[in-house]
Short mmCIF file of C-alpha atoms in Angstrom, two decimals:
data_model
loop_
_atom_site.label_atom_id
_atom_site.label_comp_id
_atom_site.label_asym_id
_atom_site.label_seq_id
_atom_site.Cartn_x
_atom_site.Cartn_y
_atom_site.Cartn_z
CA MET A 143 -175.78 70.77 80.93
CA LYS A 144 -173.94 69.84 84.11
CA ASN A 145 -170.38 70.86 84.62
CA SER A 146 -168.17 67.92 85.44
CA ALA A 147 -165.92 68.73 88.33
CA VAL A 148 -162.42 67.46 88.03
CA LYS A 149 -161.18 66.15 91.31
CA LYS A 150 -157.55 67.04 91.75
CA LYS A 151 -155.33 64.99 93.96
CA VAL A 152 -153.59 66.85 96.75
CA LYS A 153 -149.88 66.86 96.00
CA LEU A 154 -147.58 67.32 98.96
CA PRO A 155 -144.21 69.06 98.53
CA ASP A 156 -141.15 66.86 98.26
CA THR A 157 -139.95 65.39 101.54
CA TRP A 158 -136.79 67.52 101.50
CA LEU A 159 -138.89 70.69 101.18
CA ILE A 160 -141.17 69.67 104.08
CA VAL A 161 -138.27 69.06 106.44
CA PHE A 162 -136.33 72.11 105.25
CA GLY A 163 -139.43 74.24 105.83
CA ILE A 164 -139.53 73.08 109.46
CA LEU A 165 -135.80 73.78 109.71
CA LEU A 166 -136.39 77.34 108.47
CA ILE A 167 -139.18 77.91 111.01
CA MET A 168 -136.90 76.72 113.83
CA ALA A 169 -134.13 79.03 112.63
CA ILE A 170 -136.54 81.99 112.81
CA LEU A 171 -137.78 80.90 116.25
CA SER A 172 -134.20 80.75 117.50
CA TRP A 173 -134.24 84.57 117.34
CA ILE A 174 -137.77 85.07 118.71
CA VAL A 175 -138.38 82.47 121.44
CA PRO A 176 -136.70 83.36 124.76
CA SER A 177 -133.79 81.10 125.63
CA GLY A 178 -133.89 79.20 128.89
CA THR A 179 -133.17 75.95 130.66
CA TYR A 180 -134.08 73.79 133.62
CA ASP A 181 -131.50 72.55 136.09
CA TYR A 182 -130.80 68.83 135.77
CA GLU A 183 -129.57 66.21 138.19
CA LYS A 184 -128.13 62.76 137.59
CA ILE A 185 -130.19 60.03 139.26
CA ASP A 186 -130.32 56.26 139.01
CA VAL A 187 -133.46 55.05 137.19
CA ASN A 188 -133.76 51.26 137.23
CA GLY A 189 -130.01 50.78 137.11
CA THR A 190 -129.30 53.49 134.50
CA THR A 191 -127.97 56.98 135.28
CA ARG A 192 -130.13 59.63 133.63
CA ASN A 193 -130.16 63.43 133.52
CA VAL A 194 -133.53 64.31 135.05
CA VAL A 195 -135.15 67.75 135.20
CA ILE A 196 -135.50 69.43 138.60
CA ALA A 197 -139.06 70.77 138.66
CA GLY A 198 -139.44 74.51 139.30
CA THR A 199 -135.89 75.40 138.24
CA TYR A 200 -136.59 76.88 134.80
CA HIS A 201 -134.75 80.15 134.21
CA GLN A 202 -134.12 82.27 131.17
CA ILE A 203 -130.73 82.73 129.51
CA ASP A 204 -129.54 85.84 127.72
CA LYS A 205 -129.57 85.41 123.95
CA SER A 206 -125.93 86.47 123.82
CA GLU A 207 -125.02 83.21 125.59
CA THR A 208 -126.67 81.09 122.88
CA THR A 209 -126.15 80.47 119.19
CA ARG A 210 -128.95 81.74 116.98
CA THR A 211 -129.25 80.46 113.43
CA GLY A 212 -128.63 82.89 110.58
CA LEU A 213 -128.63 82.34 106.82
CA LEU A 214 -125.33 80.45 106.71
CA GLY A 215 -126.19 78.54 109.87
CA LEU A 216 -129.48 77.42 108.32
CA PHE A 217 -127.66 75.56 105.57
CA ALA A 218 -124.77 74.56 107.85
CA ALA A 219 -127.38 72.81 110.01
CA LEU A 220 -127.39 70.01 107.42
CA TYR A 221 -123.73 69.34 108.18
CA GLN A 222 -124.30 69.58 111.93
CA GLY A 223 -127.32 67.30 111.68
CA CYS A 224 -125.45 64.70 109.66
CA VAL A 225 -122.60 64.72 112.19
CA SER A 226 -125.06 64.42 115.07
CA ALA A 227 -126.96 61.60 113.31
CA SER A 228 -123.85 59.86 111.97
CA ASP A 229 -124.61 56.67 113.88
CA ILE A 230 -128.11 56.42 112.41
CA ILE A 231 -126.87 57.33 108.93
CA PHE A 232 -124.27 54.58 109.00
CA VAL A 233 -126.93 52.10 110.15
CA ILE A 234 -129.10 53.05 107.14
CA LEU A 235 -126.15 52.71 104.75
CA THR A 236 -125.12 49.38 106.25
CA CYS A 237 -128.62 47.91 106.20
CA ALA A 238 -129.18 48.97 102.58
CA ALA A 239 -125.77 47.74 101.43
CA THR A 240 -125.86 44.39 103.19
CA PHE A 241 -129.47 43.52 102.39
CA GLY A 242 -128.84 44.67 98.82
CA VAL A 243 -126.22 41.93 98.64
CA LEU A 244 -128.67 39.38 100.03
CA VAL A 245 -131.34 40.32 97.48
CA LYS A 246 -128.84 39.98 94.61
CA THR A 247 -127.94 36.43 95.69
CA GLY A 248 -131.51 35.42 94.79
CA ALA A 249 -132.05 33.76 98.17
CA PHE A 250 -134.96 36.06 99.09
CA HIS A 251 -136.63 35.54 95.71
CA ALA A 252 -136.33 31.79 95.97
CA GLY A 253 -137.36 31.72 99.63
CA ILE A 254 -140.37 34.01 99.16
CA GLY A 255 -141.45 32.00 96.13
CA LYS A 256 -141.44 28.87 98.25
CA VAL A 257 -143.42 30.58 101.04
CA ILE A 258 -146.03 31.85 98.57
CA LYS A 259 -146.57 28.36 97.20
CA LYS A 260 -147.07 27.06 100.74
CA ILE A 261 -149.58 29.65 101.96
CA GLY A 262 -151.48 29.98 98.67
CA SER A 263 -154.55 32.21 98.96
CA ARG A 264 -154.14 32.67 102.72
CA ASP A 265 -151.45 35.33 102.29
CA LEU A 266 -153.64 38.16 103.65
CA ILE A 267 -153.36 36.68 107.15
CA LEU A 268 -149.65 37.53 107.12
CA ILE A 269 -150.43 41.22 107.57
CA PRO A 270 -152.07 41.11 111.05
CA VAL A 271 -149.87 38.23 112.20
CA LEU A 272 -146.62 40.05 111.38
CA MET A 273 -147.96 43.30 112.84
CA VAL A 274 -148.72 41.59 116.16
CA VAL A 275 -145.30 39.90 116.23
CA PHE A 276 -143.45 43.19 115.68
CA GLY A 277 -145.92 44.96 117.99
CA LEU A 278 -145.20 42.61 120.87
CA GLY A 279 -141.48 43.27 120.43
CA GLY A 280 -142.10 47.01 120.79
CA SER A 281 -144.67 46.67 123.58
CA VAL A 282 -142.84 44.21 125.81
CA PHE A 283 -139.15 44.86 125.10
CA GLY A 284 -139.14 48.37 123.58
CA MET A 285 -137.65 47.01 120.35
CA LEU A 286 -137.37 49.46 117.44
CA SER A 287 -133.91 49.49 115.86
CA GLU A 288 -133.74 45.73 116.39
CA PHE A 289 -136.21 45.41 113.50
CA TYR A 290 -134.36 47.66 111.04
CA GLY A 291 -133.03 44.71 109.08
CA PHE A 292 -136.54 43.43 108.40
CA TYR A 293 -137.69 46.40 106.29
CA PRO A 294 -136.21 45.19 102.97
CA LEU A 295 -137.58 41.70 103.64
CA ILE A 296 -141.15 42.70 104.51
CA VAL A 297 -141.43 45.35 101.80
CA GLY A 298 -140.18 42.89 99.17
CA LEU A 299 -142.47 40.15 100.45
CA MET A 300 -145.62 42.27 100.31
CA ILE A 301 -144.84 43.53 96.80
CA ALA A 302 -144.32 39.94 95.65
CA LEU A 303 -147.66 38.99 97.17
CA GLY A 304 -149.39 41.54 94.95
CA PHE A 305 -149.66 44.44 97.39
CA ASP A 306 -147.32 47.47 97.33
CA ALA A 307 -144.31 48.93 99.11
CA MET A 308 -146.54 50.98 101.44
CA THR A 309 -148.27 47.81 102.65
CA GLY A 310 -144.98 46.13 103.47
CA PHE A 311 -143.59 49.27 105.06
CA ALA A 312 -146.72 49.82 107.17
CA VAL A 313 -146.79 46.21 108.38
CA LEU A 314 -143.48 46.79 110.13
CA ALA A 315 -143.67 50.52 110.91
CA LEU A 316 -147.18 50.36 112.37
CA GLY A 317 -146.44 47.07 114.10
CA GLU A 318 -143.32 48.13 115.97
CA TYR A 319 -144.27 51.76 116.69
CA ILE A 320 -147.89 51.10 117.70
CA GLY A 321 -146.57 48.35 119.96
CA PHE A 322 -143.98 50.75 121.39
CA MET A 323 -146.74 53.31 122.01
CA ALA A 324 -149.27 50.86 123.49
CA ALA A 325 -146.54 49.51 125.73
CA THR A 326 -147.16 46.90 128.37
CA LEU A 327 -143.67 46.33 129.83
CA ASN A 328 -141.56 48.67 127.67
CA PRO A 329 -138.43 49.35 129.77
CA TYR A 330 -137.67 52.63 127.94
CA THR A 331 -141.04 54.31 128.46
CA VAL A 332 -143.25 52.58 131.02
CA ALA A 333 -140.48 51.67 133.44
CA VAL A 334 -138.67 55.03 133.27
CA ALA A 335 -141.85 57.13 133.48
CA GLN A 336 -143.34 55.16 136.38
CA SER A 337 -140.06 55.16 138.32
CA ILE A 338 -139.62 58.93 138.02
CA ALA A 339 -143.31 59.59 138.78
CA GLY A 340 -143.19 57.41 141.90
CA VAL A 341 -145.73 54.91 140.55
CA GLU A 342 -145.40 51.20 141.33
CA LEU A 343 -143.26 49.66 138.60
CA TYR A 344 -145.30 48.02 135.82
CA SER A 345 -148.60 48.62 137.63
CA GLY A 346 -151.67 49.09 135.43
CA LEU A 347 -150.57 46.27 133.13
CA THR A 348 -154.09 44.99 132.39
CA PHE A 349 -155.36 48.35 131.15
CA ARG A 350 -152.26 48.88 129.00
CA ALA A 351 -152.73 45.39 127.50
CA ILE A 352 -156.29 46.40 126.53
CA CYS A 353 -154.87 49.54 124.92
CA PHE A 354 -152.46 47.38 122.93
CA VAL A 355 -155.25 45.16 121.61
CA VAL A 356 -157.46 48.13 120.67
CA MET A 357 -154.72 50.13 118.96
CA MET A 358 -153.26 47.16 117.10
CA GLY A 359 -156.72 46.03 116.01
CA ILE A 360 -157.58 49.43 114.54
CA SER A 361 -154.22 49.69 112.76
CA ALA A 362 -154.43 46.16 111.32
CA ALA A 363 -158.00 46.72 110.08
CA TYR A 364 -156.99 50.01 108.42
CA LEU A 365 -154.02 48.38 106.68
CA LEU A 366 -155.96 45.28 105.60
CA ARG A 367 -158.59 47.45 103.95
CA TYR A 368 -155.91 49.39 102.09
CA ALA A 369 -154.01 46.23 101.07
CA GLN A 370 -157.12 44.63 99.58
CA LYS A 371 -157.93 47.82 97.69
CA VAL A 372 -154.42 48.07 96.21
CA ARG A 373 -154.37 44.42 95.18
CA LYS A 374 -157.61 44.91 93.23
CA ASN A 375 -156.47 48.19 91.66
CA PRO A 376 -152.70 48.94 91.82
CA GLU A 377 -153.33 52.51 90.61
CA LEU A 378 -154.87 53.28 94.02
CA SER A 379 -151.50 52.68 95.67
CA ALA A 380 -150.13 55.55 97.76
CA VAL A 381 -146.75 54.94 96.11
CA TYR A 382 -148.02 54.29 92.58
CA GLY A 383 -145.35 55.20 90.05
CA ASP A 384 -142.52 55.22 92.61
CA ASP A 385 -139.71 52.74 92.08
CA CYS A 386 -138.73 50.78 95.19
CA VAL A 387 -135.28 49.26 95.45
CA HIS A 388 -136.72 46.24 97.31
CA SER A 389 -139.43 45.47 94.77
CA PHE A 390 -139.81 42.48 92.51
CA ASP A 391 -142.96 41.06 90.99
CA ARG A 392 -144.37 37.60 91.38
CA SER A 393 -143.41 36.54 87.88
CA GLN A 394 -139.72 36.96 88.77
CA LEU A 395 -140.08 34.32 91.45
CA ASP A 396 -140.83 31.62 88.89
CA SER A 397 -137.31 31.92 87.49
CA TYR A 398 -135.76 30.96 90.82
CA THR A 399 -135.36 27.40 92.04
CA PHE A 400 -134.68 27.06 95.74
CA THR A 401 -131.21 25.50 96.18
CA TRP A 402 -129.04 24.47 99.10
CA ARG A 403 -127.08 27.73 98.63
CA HIS A 404 -130.28 29.75 99.09
CA GLY A 405 -131.13 27.73 102.17
CA LEU A 406 -127.74 28.40 103.76
CA ILE A 407 -127.96 32.12 102.98
CA LEU A 408 -131.37 32.34 104.67
CA VAL A 409 -129.99 30.44 107.67
CA ASP A 410 -127.15 32.98 107.73
CA VAL A 411 -129.74 35.79 107.91
CA LEU A 412 -131.80 34.06 110.59
CA VAL A 413 -128.79 33.31 112.81
CA THR A 414 -127.56 36.91 112.46
CA LEU A 415 -130.93 38.36 113.50
CA VAL A 416 -131.24 36.01 116.48
CA VAL A 417 -127.70 36.82 117.66
CA LEU A 418 -128.42 40.53 117.20
CA MET A 419 -131.60 40.42 119.28
CA ILE A 420 -129.86 38.50 122.07
CA GLY A 421 -127.01 41.01 122.06
CA LEU A 422 -129.26 44.08 122.03
CA LEU A 423 -131.54 42.79 124.78
CA ASN A 424 -129.03 41.08 127.07
CA LEU A 425 -125.49 42.24 126.28
CA GLY A 426 -125.90 45.99 125.90
CA TRP A 427 -125.10 46.02 122.20
CA GLY A 428 -125.80 49.07 120.07
CA TYR A 429 -125.50 50.33 116.52
CA LYS A 430 -121.84 49.43 116.08
CA GLU A 431 -122.47 45.77 116.82
CA LEU A 432 -125.57 45.81 114.58
CA CYS A 433 -123.54 47.18 111.67
CA GLY A 434 -120.67 44.78 112.28
CA LEU A 435 -122.98 41.77 112.34
CA PHE A 436 -124.75 42.81 109.14
CA ILE A 437 -121.43 43.23 107.30
CA ILE A 438 -120.33 39.77 108.42
CA MET A 439 -123.73 38.37 107.40
CA SER A 440 -123.48 39.84 103.89
CA ALA A 441 -119.88 38.65 103.41
CA VAL A 442 -120.87 35.11 104.40
CA ALA A 443 -123.86 35.27 102.04
CA ALA A 444 -121.66 36.41 99.15
CA ALA A 445 -119.23 33.56 99.83
CA LEU A 446 -122.09 31.04 99.92
CA ALA A 447 -123.37 32.42 96.61
CA GLY A 448 -119.92 31.86 95.07
CA TRP A 449 -119.15 35.52 94.43
CA ASN A 450 -115.65 36.93 94.10
CA PRO A 451 -114.63 39.85 96.37
CA ASN A 452 -115.00 42.44 93.60
CA GLU A 453 -118.61 41.45 92.94
CA TYR A 454 -119.35 41.67 96.67
CA CYS A 455 -117.94 45.21 96.88
CA LYS A 456 -119.83 46.25 93.75
CA GLN A 457 -123.18 45.11 95.14
CA MET A 458 -122.48 46.65 98.56
CA LEU A 459 -121.86 50.01 96.90
CA ALA A 460 -124.99 49.70 94.77
CA GLY A 461 -127.12 49.02 97.84
CA ALA A 462 -125.65 51.96 99.75
CA LYS A 463 -126.27 54.35 96.82
CA SER A 464 -129.98 53.52 96.86
CA VAL A 465 -130.53 55.15 100.26
CA LEU A 466 -128.15 58.11 100.01
CA TRP A 467 -131.04 60.59 99.76
CA GLY A 468 -132.65 59.07 102.85
CA CYS A 469 -129.38 59.51 104.75
CA ILE A 470 -129.18 63.19 103.82
CA LEU A 471 -132.81 63.63 104.87
CA THR A 472 -132.05 62.03 108.25
CA GLY A 473 -129.26 64.56 108.78
CA LEU A 474 -131.54 67.42 107.76
CA ALA A 475 -134.20 66.29 110.26
CA LYS A 476 -131.57 66.03 113.00
CA GLY A 477 -130.55 69.60 112.16
CA ILE A 478 -133.91 70.76 113.55
CA VAL A 479 -132.96 69.48 117.00
CA VAL A 480 -129.45 70.94 116.64
CA ILE A 481 -130.88 74.43 115.98
CA MET A 482 -133.13 74.20 119.06
CA ASP A 483 -130.24 73.00 121.22
CA ASN A 484 -127.94 75.77 120.03
CA ALA A 485 -130.54 78.46 120.74
CA LYS A 486 -131.59 76.89 124.10
CA ILE A 487 -135.29 77.19 123.25
CA MET A 488 -136.34 73.59 123.85
CA ASP A 489 -136.80 73.93 127.61
CA THR A 490 -138.61 77.23 127.08
CA VAL A 491 -141.23 75.52 124.94
CA ILE A 492 -141.61 72.73 127.51
CA TYR A 493 -141.98 75.26 130.33
CA SER A 494 -144.60 77.22 128.37
CA LEU A 495 -146.61 74.10 127.57
CA SER A 496 -146.56 72.90 131.19
CA SER A 497 -147.59 76.38 132.40
CA PHE A 498 -150.51 76.28 129.97
CA LEU A 499 -151.61 72.95 131.48
CA GLN A 500 -151.74 74.46 134.98
CA HIS A 501 -154.71 76.56 133.94
CA ALA A 502 -156.46 73.87 131.89
CA PRO A 503 -160.12 73.01 132.61
CA SER A 504 -160.19 69.88 134.76
CA ALA A 505 -162.64 68.10 132.42
CA ILE A 506 -160.13 68.07 129.54
CA SER A 507 -156.84 68.36 131.40
CA ALA A 508 -155.84 64.77 130.67
CA GLN A 509 -156.57 65.21 126.95
CA LEU A 510 -154.52 68.41 126.86
CA MET A 511 -151.69 66.63 128.66
CA LEU A 512 -151.70 64.08 125.81
CA ILE A 513 -151.51 66.87 123.20
CA VAL A 514 -148.65 68.53 125.10
CA GLN A 515 -146.68 65.27 125.30
CA THR A 516 -147.27 64.73 121.57
CA ILE A 517 -145.84 68.18 120.81
CA ILE A 518 -142.89 67.68 123.14
CA ASN A 519 -141.98 64.47 121.29
CA PHE A 520 -141.13 66.67 118.30
CA LEU A 521 -138.54 68.40 120.50
CA ILE A 522 -137.26 65.31 122.34
CA PRO A 523 -137.48 62.28 120.02
CA SER A 524 -136.40 59.79 122.67
CA GLY A 525 -138.74 57.83 124.91
CA SER A 526 -136.51 57.66 127.96
CA GLY A 527 -135.18 61.18 127.30
CA GLN A 528 -138.67 62.63 127.15
CA ALA A 529 -139.64 60.80 130.33
CA ALA A 530 -136.58 62.22 132.14
CA VAL A 531 -137.47 65.78 131.10
CA THR A 532 -141.26 65.77 131.38
CA MET A 533 -142.25 63.36 134.17
CA PRO A 534 -140.68 65.40 137.01
CA ILE A 535 -142.92 68.26 135.78
CA MET A 536 -146.03 66.33 134.72
CA ALA A 537 -146.31 64.04 137.76
CA PRO A 538 -146.81 66.82 140.38
CA LEU A 539 -148.86 68.75 137.80
CA ALA A 540 -151.22 65.75 137.58
CA ASP A 541 -151.67 65.95 141.37
CA ALA A 542 -152.67 69.60 141.08
CA LEU A 543 -155.10 68.85 138.24
CA GLY A 544 -156.79 66.04 140.15
CA LEU A 545 -155.38 63.30 137.92
CA THR A 546 -153.54 60.19 139.05
CA ARG A 547 -149.84 59.91 138.30
CA GLN A 548 -150.67 56.67 136.48
CA VAL A 549 -152.71 58.73 134.00
CA ALA A 550 -149.78 61.14 133.63
CA CYS A 551 -147.56 58.17 132.71
CA LEU A 552 -150.15 56.94 130.21
CA THR A 553 -150.43 60.34 128.48
CA PHE A 554 -146.64 60.46 128.20
CA GLN A 555 -146.55 56.94 126.77
CA PHE A 556 -149.26 57.71 124.20
CA GLY A 557 -147.88 61.14 123.26
CA ASP A 558 -144.34 59.86 122.85
CA GLY A 559 -145.25 56.70 120.95
CA LEU A 560 -147.79 57.62 118.29
CA SER A 561 -146.06 60.77 117.08
CA ASN A 562 -142.89 58.73 116.40
CA LEU A 563 -144.76 57.83 113.20
CA LEU A 564 -145.37 61.49 112.36
CA TRP A 565 -142.61 63.92 113.37
CA PRO A 566 -139.55 64.10 111.07
CA THR A 567 -137.31 64.48 114.12
CA CYS A 568 -138.27 60.95 115.20
CA GLY A 569 -137.41 57.55 113.77
CA ILE A 570 -139.95 57.59 110.94
CA VAL A 571 -137.55 59.38 108.58
CA THR A 572 -134.91 56.72 109.28
CA VAL A 573 -137.21 53.77 108.57
CA CYS A 574 -138.58 55.50 105.46
CA GLY A 575 -134.99 55.42 104.20
CA LEU A 576 -134.66 51.74 105.07
CA GLY A 577 -137.97 50.82 103.43
CA ASP A 578 -137.37 53.11 100.41
CA VAL A 579 -140.74 54.82 100.96
CA ARG A 580 -140.85 58.60 100.64
CA TYR A 581 -141.69 60.45 103.86
CA ASP A 582 -144.21 62.72 102.11
CA ARG A 583 -146.01 59.64 100.72
CA TRP A 584 -146.12 58.19 104.21
CA LEU A 585 -147.54 61.41 105.69
CA LYS A 586 -150.34 61.45 103.15
CA TRP A 587 -151.17 57.77 103.76
CA PHE A 588 -150.82 57.85 107.56
CA GLY A 589 -152.55 61.19 108.23
CA LYS A 590 -156.08 59.79 108.50
CA LEU A 591 -154.99 56.83 110.62
CA PHE A 592 -153.08 59.19 112.92
CA LEU A 593 -156.25 61.17 113.63
CA ILE A 594 -158.22 57.95 114.24
CA LEU A 595 -155.61 56.66 116.68
CA LEU A 596 -155.29 60.05 118.40
CA ALA A 597 -159.07 60.09 118.97
CA THR A 598 -158.84 56.52 120.28
CA GLN A 599 -156.09 57.57 122.69
CA MET A 600 -158.31 60.34 124.02
CA VAL A 601 -161.18 57.90 124.60
CA LEU A 602 -158.89 55.44 126.39
CA ILE A 603 -157.44 58.22 128.55
CA GLU A 604 -160.94 59.41 129.47
CA ILE A 605 -161.84 55.85 130.46
CA ALA A 606 -158.67 55.72 132.58
CA VAL A 607 -159.64 59.00 134.30
CA LEU A 608 -163.23 57.89 134.96
CA THR A 609 -162.18 54.50 136.33
CA GLY A 610 -159.51 55.97 138.61
CA PHE A 611 -156.67 54.24 136.73
#
């Protein structure tokens, strides 16, 4: 008689516990890792003044001159992180509150119902098409936060089409972040890195365009396979059993008739998003303008729906409540960076990693440079910020390793971009809050794809090395 093996599903700890565990490790390291810093200088990079590392200036600092994190400081880091991430937290609250209002007006239900009737059985094509659209925004213009308002829309749309919240979330998250990573003209990564490294601005465009096509193709194929599987068997969903604030099923759509009020509300949304993109790209707008526009948009939508002011406030508050946990998690993740800054250990880690690369075997030096940049992105979750710190070190290091500076820029671009979808210190925690998808669920779903894309990056980098890119 054969024993039947029961296959147990791997259950990850709650998101809060994962991030807090990393916070605890950083608090311990603040006492162990030597403190140190590079000297920095302010230079003009493509019209923007940036603090750039001066290579060869790393020096240690006595621990007495830094703030190490004790027991109280470990828990106080949540407060410090929330203060440091207050702009992002308010964006999350505003997006959830304002788009919660729009959902309650019924305009999205009615509009999506009309779209579904138009496209019929061809709805699967929306997944790669939307991914490419968002990907081009990230690749060409470096757009990330500009797409924040789309998360409730895309998640709700994909659920209504018979998929799940993870499908909708991944359409946008993979689209914008893979595009940002496989950047062609991204002004925040490609332009800054090449300018600091002394490489001709936007050179190597053809090869980077090929990288975009390859990476986006793999990501779209992976997501399409998952989406088809979930549609056939909803129990295979990575978020099965989780309630999503943006969800509604297809049967709900039948109770909505598209009216002139719905049409005007959707026009209100479209105009707001167009104005926002113009402002962010051309007028130097930031989070405060984004939040202001979204509040105006929701107030106009409520007026068009015929609501009284009390109903508007009630629905705004309900929407904001739905993402409160995500906001706290964002502050907790930011606390990791705060602890490293207080202890002055960030530059020490960067110095150690770059020193390790100096002795790397030439055959795999480019691959190791990619791994190093991926690790550094945990410490510096900013594309332009990471370029300012690492490129003055990595560019001359590439010369010593027999690599071109163009390859050094590519490894930075890949290392910075892909791990944005992985590290809790990066934007993934923020967009998880916006999409109402748990970070631990995302990690479990994305883990395999991350390894596939990382291997693809290594192959593309090796091709770049062999072809003298």
